[in-house]
mmCIF file of C-alpha atoms in Angstrom:
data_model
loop_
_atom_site.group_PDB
_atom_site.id
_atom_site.type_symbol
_atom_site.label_atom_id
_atom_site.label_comp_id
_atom_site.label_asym_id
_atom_site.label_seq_id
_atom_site.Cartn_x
_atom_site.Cartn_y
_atom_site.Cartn_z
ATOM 1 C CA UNK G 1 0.000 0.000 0.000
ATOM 2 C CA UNK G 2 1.407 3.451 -0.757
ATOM 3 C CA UNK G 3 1.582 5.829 1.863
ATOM 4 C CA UNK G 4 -1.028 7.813 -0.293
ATOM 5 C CA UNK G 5 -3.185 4.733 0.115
ATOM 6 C CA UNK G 6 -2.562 4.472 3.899
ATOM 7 C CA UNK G 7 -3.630 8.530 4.234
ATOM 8 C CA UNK G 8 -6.503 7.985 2.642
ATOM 9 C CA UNK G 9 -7.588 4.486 4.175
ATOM 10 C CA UNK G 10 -7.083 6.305 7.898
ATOM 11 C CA UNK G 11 -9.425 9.251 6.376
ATOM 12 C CA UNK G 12 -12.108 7.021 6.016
ATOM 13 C CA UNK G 13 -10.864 4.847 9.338
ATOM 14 C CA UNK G 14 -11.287 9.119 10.602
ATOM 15 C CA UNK G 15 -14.610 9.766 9.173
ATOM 16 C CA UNK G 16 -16.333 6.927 10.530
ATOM 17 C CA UNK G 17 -14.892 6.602 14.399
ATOM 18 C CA UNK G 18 -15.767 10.744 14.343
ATOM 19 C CA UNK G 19 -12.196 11.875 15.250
ATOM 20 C CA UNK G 20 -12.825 15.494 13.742
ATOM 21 C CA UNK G 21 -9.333 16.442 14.509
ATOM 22 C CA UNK G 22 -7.716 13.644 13.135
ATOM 23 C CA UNK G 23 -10.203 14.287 10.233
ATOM 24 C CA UNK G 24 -9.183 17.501 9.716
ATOM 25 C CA UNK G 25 -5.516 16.856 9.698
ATOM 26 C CA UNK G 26 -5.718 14.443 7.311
ATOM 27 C CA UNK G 27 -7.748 16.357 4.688
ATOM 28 C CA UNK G 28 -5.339 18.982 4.769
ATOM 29 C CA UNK G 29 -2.635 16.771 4.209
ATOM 30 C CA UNK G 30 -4.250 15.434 1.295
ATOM 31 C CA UNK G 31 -5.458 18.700 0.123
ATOM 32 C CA UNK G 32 -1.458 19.631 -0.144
ATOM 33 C CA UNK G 33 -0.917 16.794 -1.755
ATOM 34 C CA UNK G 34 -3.490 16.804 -4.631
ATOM 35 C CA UNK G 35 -2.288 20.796 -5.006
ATOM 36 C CA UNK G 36 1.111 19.497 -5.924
ATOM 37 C CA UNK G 37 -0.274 16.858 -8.267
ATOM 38 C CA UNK G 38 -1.939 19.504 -9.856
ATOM 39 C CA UNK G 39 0.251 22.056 -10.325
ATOM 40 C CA UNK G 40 2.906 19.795 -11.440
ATOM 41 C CA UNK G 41 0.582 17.427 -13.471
ATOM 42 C CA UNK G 42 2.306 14.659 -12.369
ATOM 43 C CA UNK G 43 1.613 11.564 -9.454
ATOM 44 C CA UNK G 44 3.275 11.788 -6.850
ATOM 45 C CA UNK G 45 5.491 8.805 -5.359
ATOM 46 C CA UNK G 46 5.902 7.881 -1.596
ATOM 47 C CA UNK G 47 9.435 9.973 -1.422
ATOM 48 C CA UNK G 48 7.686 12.999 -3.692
ATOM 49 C CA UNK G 49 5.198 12.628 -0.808
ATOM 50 C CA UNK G 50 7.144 12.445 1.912
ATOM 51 C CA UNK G 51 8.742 16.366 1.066
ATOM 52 C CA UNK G 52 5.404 17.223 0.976
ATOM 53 C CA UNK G 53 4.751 16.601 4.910
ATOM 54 C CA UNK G 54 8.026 17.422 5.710
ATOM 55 C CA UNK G 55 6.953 21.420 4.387
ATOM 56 C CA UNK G 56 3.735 20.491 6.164
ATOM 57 C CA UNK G 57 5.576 19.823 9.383
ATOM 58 C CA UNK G 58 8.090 22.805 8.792
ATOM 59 C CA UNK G 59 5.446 25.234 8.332
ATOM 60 C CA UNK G 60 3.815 23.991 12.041
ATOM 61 C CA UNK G 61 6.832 24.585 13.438
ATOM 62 C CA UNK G 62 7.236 28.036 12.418
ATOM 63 C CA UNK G 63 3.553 28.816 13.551
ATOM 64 C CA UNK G 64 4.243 27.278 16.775
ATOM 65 C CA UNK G 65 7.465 29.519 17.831
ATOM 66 C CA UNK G 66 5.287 32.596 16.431
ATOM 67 C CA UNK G 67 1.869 31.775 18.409
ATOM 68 C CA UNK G 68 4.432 31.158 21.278
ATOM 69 C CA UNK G 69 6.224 34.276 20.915
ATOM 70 C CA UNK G 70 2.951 35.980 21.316
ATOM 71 C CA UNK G 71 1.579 34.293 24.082
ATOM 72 C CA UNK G 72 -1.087 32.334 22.197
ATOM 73 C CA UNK G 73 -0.241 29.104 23.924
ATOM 74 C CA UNK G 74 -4.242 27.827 22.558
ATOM 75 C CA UNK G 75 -3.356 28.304 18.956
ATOM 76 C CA UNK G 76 0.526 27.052 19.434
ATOM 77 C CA UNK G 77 -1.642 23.671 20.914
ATOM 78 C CA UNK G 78 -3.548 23.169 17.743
ATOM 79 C CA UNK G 79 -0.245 22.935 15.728
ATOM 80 C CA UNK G 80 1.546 20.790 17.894
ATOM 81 C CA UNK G 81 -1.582 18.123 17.820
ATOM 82 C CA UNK G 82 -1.288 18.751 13.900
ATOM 83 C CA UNK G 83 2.571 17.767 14.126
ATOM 84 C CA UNK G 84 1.565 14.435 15.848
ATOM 85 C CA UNK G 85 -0.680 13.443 13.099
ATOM 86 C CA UNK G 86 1.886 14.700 10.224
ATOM 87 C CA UNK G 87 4.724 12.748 12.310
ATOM 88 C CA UNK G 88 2.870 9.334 12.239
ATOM 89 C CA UNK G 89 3.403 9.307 8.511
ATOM 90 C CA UNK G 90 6.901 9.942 8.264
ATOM 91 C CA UNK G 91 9.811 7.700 8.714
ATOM 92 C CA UNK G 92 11.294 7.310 12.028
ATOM 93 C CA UNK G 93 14.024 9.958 12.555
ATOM 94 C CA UNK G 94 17.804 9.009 12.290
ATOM 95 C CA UNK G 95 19.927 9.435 15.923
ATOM 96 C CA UNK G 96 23.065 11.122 15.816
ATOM 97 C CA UNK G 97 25.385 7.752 15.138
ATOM 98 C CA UNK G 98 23.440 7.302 12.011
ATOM 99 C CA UNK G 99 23.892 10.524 11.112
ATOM 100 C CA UNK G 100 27.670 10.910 11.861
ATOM 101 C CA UNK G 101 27.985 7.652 9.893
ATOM 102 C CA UNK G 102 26.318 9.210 6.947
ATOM 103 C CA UNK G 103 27.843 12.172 6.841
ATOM 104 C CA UNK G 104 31.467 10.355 7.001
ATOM 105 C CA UNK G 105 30.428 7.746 4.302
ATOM 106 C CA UNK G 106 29.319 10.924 1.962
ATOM 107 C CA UNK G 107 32.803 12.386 2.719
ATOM 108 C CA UNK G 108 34.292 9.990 2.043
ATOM 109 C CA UNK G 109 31.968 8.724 -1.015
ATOM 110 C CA UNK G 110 32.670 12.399 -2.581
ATOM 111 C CA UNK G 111 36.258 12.999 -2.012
ATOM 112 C CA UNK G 112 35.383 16.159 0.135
ATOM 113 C CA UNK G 113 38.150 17.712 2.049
ATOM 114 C CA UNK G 114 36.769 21.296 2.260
ATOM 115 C CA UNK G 115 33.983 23.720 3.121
ATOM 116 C CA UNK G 116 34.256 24.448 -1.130
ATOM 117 C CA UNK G 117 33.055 20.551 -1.197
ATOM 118 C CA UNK G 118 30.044 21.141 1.196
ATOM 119 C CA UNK G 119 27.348 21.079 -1.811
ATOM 120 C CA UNK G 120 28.257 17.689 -2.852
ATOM 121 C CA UNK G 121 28.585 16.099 1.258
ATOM 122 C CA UNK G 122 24.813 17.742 1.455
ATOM 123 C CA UNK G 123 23.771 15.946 -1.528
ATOM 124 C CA UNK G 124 24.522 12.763 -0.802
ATOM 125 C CA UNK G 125 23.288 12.645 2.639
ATOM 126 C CA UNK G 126 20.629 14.222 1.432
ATOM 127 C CA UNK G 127 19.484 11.212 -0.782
ATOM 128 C CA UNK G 128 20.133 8.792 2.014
ATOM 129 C CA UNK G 129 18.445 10.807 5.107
ATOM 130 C CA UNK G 130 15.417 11.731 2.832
ATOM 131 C CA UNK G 131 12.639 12.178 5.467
ATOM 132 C CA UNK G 132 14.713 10.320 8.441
ATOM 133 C CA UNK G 133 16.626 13.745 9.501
ATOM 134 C CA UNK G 134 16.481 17.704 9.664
ATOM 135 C CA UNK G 135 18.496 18.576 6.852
ATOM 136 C CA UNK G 136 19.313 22.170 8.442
ATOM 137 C CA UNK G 137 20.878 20.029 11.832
ATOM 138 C CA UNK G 138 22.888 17.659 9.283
ATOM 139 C CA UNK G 139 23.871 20.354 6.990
ATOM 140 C CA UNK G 140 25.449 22.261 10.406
ATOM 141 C CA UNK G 141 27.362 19.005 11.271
ATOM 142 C CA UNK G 142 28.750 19.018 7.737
ATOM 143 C CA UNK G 143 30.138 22.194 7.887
ATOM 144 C CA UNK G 144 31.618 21.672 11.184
ATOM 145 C CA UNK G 145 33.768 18.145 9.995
ATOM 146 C CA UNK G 146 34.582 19.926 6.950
ATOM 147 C CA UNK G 147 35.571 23.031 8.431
ATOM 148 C CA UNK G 148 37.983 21.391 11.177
#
């Protein structure tokens, strides 16, 4: 089953046991979904999909240090319970040993021996880590093995 499947399968698992929120969520997520399919003309596949909850998730993230910021703990709630749905569709996250490993096996992979060589170290980790890490915390650890 394709993770488009799945998402659509616990919409209708939603709709019927009357979790509104869950509901919600999930129509949204498909929503963003269809927009891309649309606007690209294309189908999307479960990795195409995958970048598309990731910006979901991003863009919660944001509103929730902005609600925060101005003391709208209520509306910083809503996001976070949105984040838990998003989450449960993406893979599990990488720890730090997996990451450090992947970051030395692209180094190594791409010859890299400078910050010049950075692009390249991203890239490849990149391809591996799809949807399994936060490309701005592995991008920082790059810079800082290539740097020293």
């Amino acid at each position: 089953m394709t993770l488009k499947q799945q998402i659509t399968e616990d919409m209708k698992t939603a709709m019927r046991g009357g979790d509104k929120q869950r509901l919600g969520v999930i129509r949204l997520m498909l929503a963003a979904i269809k927009q891309r399919e649309v606007d690209e003309r294309i189908e999307l596949d479960d990795a195409q999909l995958l970048g598309v909850l990731e910006k979901m998730l991003k863009q919660r993230k944001d509103s929730v240090s902005q609600y925060a910021a101005a003391g709208r703990e209520d509306l910083a709630d809503l996001e976070r319970a949105e984040m838990t749905v998003i989450e449960g569709y993406l893979p599990a996250k990488l720890g730090d040993a997996e990451i450090d490993a992947l970051i030395s096996a692209a180094i190594a992979d791409t010859g890299a021996s400078s910050p010049r060589d950075m692009g390249k170290v991203v890239a490849a980790v990149k391809e591996k880590a799809a949807g399994r890490a936060d490309m701005g915390v592995v991008s920082g650890k790059i810079k800082a093995r290539l740097a020293g």
